[in-house]
PDB file of C-alpha atoms in Angstrom:
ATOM      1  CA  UNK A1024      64.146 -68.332  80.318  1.00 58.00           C
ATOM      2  CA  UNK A1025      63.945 -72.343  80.555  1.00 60.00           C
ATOM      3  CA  UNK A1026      60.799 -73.910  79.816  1.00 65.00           C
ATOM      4  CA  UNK A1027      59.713 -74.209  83.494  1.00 65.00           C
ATOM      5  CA  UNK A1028      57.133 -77.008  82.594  1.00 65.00           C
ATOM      6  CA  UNK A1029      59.865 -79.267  81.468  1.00 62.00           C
ATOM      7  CA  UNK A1030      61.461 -78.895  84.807  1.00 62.00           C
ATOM      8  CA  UNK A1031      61.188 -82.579  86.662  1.00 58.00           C
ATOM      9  CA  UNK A1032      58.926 -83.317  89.927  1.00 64.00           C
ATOM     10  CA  UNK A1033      60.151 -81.618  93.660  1.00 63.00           C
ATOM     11  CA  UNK A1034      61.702 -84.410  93.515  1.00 65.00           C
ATOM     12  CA  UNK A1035      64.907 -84.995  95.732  1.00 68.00           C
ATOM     13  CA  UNK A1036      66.089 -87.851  93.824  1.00 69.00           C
ATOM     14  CA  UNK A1037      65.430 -86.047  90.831  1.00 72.00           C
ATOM     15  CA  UNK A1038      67.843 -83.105  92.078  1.00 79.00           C
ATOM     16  CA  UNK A1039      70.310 -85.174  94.091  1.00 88.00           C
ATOM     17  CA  UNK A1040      72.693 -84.767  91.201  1.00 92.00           C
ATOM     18  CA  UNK A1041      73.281 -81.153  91.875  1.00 93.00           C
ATOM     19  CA  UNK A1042      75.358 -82.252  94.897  1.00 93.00           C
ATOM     20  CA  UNK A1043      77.584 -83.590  93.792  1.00 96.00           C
ATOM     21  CA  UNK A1044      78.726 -81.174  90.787  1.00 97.00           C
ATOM     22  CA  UNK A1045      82.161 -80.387  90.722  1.00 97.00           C
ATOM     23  CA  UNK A1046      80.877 -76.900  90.530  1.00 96.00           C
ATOM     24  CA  UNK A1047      79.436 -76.728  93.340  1.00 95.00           C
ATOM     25  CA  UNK A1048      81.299 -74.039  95.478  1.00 94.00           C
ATOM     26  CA  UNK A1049      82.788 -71.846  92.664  1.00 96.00           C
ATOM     27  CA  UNK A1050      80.901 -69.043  91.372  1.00 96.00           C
ATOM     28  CA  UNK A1051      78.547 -68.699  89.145  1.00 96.00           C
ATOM     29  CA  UNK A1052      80.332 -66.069  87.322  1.00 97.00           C
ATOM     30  CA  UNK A1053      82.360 -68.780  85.806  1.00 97.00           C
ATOM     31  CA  UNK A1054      79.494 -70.375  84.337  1.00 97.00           C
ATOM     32  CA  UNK A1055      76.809 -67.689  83.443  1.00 97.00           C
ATOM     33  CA  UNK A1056      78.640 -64.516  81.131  1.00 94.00           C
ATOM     34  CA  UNK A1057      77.343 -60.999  82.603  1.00 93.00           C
ATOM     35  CA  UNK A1058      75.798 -58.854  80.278  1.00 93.00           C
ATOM     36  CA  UNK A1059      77.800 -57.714  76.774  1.00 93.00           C
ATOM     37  CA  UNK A1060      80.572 -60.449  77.544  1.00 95.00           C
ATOM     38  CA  UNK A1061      81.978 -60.802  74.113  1.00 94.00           C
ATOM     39  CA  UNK A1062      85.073 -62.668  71.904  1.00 96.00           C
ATOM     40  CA  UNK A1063      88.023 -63.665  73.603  1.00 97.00           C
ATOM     41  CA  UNK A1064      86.584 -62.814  77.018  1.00 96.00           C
ATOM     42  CA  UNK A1065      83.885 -64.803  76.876  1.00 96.00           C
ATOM     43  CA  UNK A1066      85.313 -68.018  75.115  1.00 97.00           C
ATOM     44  CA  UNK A1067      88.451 -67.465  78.202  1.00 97.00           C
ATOM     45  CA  UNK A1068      86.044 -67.653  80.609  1.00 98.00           C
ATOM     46  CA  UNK A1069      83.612 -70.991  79.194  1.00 98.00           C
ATOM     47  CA  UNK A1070      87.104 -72.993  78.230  1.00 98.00           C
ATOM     48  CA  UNK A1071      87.349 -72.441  82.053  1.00 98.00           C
ATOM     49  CA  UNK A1072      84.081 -73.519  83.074  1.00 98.00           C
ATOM     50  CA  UNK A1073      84.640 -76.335  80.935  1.00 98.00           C
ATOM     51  CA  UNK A1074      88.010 -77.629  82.367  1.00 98.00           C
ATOM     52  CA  UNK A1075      85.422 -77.348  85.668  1.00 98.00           C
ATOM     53  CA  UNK A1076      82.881 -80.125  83.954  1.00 98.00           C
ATOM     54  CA  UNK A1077      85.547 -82.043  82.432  1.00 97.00           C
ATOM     55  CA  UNK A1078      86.316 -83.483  86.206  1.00 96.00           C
ATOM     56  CA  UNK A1079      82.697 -83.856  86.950  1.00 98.00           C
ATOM     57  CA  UNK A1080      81.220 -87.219  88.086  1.00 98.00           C
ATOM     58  CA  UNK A1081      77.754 -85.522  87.071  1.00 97.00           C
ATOM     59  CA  UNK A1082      78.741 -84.012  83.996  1.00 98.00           C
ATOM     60  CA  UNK A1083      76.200 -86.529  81.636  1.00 96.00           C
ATOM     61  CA  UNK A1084      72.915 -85.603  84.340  1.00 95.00           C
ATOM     62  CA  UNK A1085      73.983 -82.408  83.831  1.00 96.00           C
ATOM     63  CA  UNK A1086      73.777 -82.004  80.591  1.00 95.00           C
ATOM     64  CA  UNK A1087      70.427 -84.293  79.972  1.00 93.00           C
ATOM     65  CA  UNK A1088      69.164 -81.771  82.654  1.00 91.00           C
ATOM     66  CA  UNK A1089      70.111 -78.947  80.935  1.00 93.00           C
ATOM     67  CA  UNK A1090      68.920 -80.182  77.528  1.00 92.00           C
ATOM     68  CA  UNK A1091      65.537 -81.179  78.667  1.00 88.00           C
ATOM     69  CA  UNK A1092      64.699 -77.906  80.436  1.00 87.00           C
ATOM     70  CA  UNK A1093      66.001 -76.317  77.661  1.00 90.00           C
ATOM     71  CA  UNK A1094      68.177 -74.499  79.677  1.00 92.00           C
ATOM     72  CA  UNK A1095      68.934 -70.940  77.444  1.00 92.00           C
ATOM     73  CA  UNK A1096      71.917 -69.690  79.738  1.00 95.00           C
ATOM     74  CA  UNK A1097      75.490 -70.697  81.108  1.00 97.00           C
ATOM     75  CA  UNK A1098      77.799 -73.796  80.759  1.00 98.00           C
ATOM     76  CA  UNK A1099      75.912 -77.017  81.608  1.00 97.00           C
ATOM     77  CA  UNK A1100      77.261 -80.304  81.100  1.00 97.00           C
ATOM     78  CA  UNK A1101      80.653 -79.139  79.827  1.00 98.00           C
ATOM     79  CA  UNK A1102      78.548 -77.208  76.565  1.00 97.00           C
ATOM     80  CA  UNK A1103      77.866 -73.632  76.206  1.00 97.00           C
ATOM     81  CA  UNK A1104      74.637 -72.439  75.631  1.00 95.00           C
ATOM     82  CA  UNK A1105      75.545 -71.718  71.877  1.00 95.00           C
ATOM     83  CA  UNK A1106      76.057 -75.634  71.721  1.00 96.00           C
ATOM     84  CA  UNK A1107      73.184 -76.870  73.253  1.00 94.00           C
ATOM     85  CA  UNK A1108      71.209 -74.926  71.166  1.00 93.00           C
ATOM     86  CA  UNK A1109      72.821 -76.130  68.055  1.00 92.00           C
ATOM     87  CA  UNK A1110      72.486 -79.784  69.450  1.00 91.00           C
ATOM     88  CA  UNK A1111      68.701 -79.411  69.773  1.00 89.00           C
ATOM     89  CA  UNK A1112      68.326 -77.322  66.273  1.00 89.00           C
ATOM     90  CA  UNK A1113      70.030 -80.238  65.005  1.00 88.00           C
ATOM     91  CA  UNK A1114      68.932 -83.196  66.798  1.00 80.00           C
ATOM     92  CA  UNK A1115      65.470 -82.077  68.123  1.00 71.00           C
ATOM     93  CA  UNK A1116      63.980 -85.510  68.453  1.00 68.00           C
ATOM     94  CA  UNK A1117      66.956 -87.374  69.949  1.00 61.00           C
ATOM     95  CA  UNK A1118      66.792 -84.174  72.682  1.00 68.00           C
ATOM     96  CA  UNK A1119      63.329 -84.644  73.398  1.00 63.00           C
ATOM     97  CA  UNK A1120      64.043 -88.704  74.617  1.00 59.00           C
ATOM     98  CA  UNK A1121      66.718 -87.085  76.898  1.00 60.00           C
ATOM     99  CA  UNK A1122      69.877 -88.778  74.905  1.00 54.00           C
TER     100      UNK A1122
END
C-alpha cells in the first residue's frame, strides 16, 4: 500500500496533473496486473502501458508522484513497479528530493 502520509495536500493544483494523463479513459487493467499475472503476460501487457506514457504530456509529474508516495503497484510514469523500486533501492536520497 503507498505511504498515505507522503500523499500531497487536497490540493487541486497539486492533483490537476491527473487530467490531463494520456491514460485517462483506458482501463486500469492496462496499468495495474490482476493477481498471479506472470512472464510474458505480464511484460505484454506493461510494454503496452508504456507505449500509453510514452505520449504523455504528464509523464515526468507522474512519475515524481508516483516515486514520492512510494507508489508499490502499476505502471506510473512510463516505469513498472519493479523499476521504481529499484530506482529508490538505488537512489534513495535523490527519490526523497523528488528528482
Amino acid at each position: 500500500m503507498a505511504d498515505i502520509r507522503r500523499l500531497p495536500t487536497p490540493v487541486a493544483e497539486v492533483w490537476d496533473w491527473q487530467l490531463h494523463g494520456a491514460c485517462r479513459g483506458e482501463s486500469t487493467a492496462l496499468f495495474f496486473h490482476p493477481d498471479g499475472e506472470r512472464g510474458p503476460a505480464r511484460a505484454r501487457r506493461q510494454a503496452a502501458a508504456k507505449a500509453v506514457c510514452a505520449g504523455c504530456p504528464v509523464i515526468d509529474a507522474c512519475l515524481k508522484h508516483a516515486l514520492s508516495v512510494r507508489e508499490p503497484y502499476g505502471v506510473w510514469g512510463g516505469m513498472s513497479e519493479e523499476e521504481r523500486a529499484r530506482l529508490i533501492a538505488a537512489e534513495p536520497a535523490a527519490v526523497a528530493a523528488g528528482v
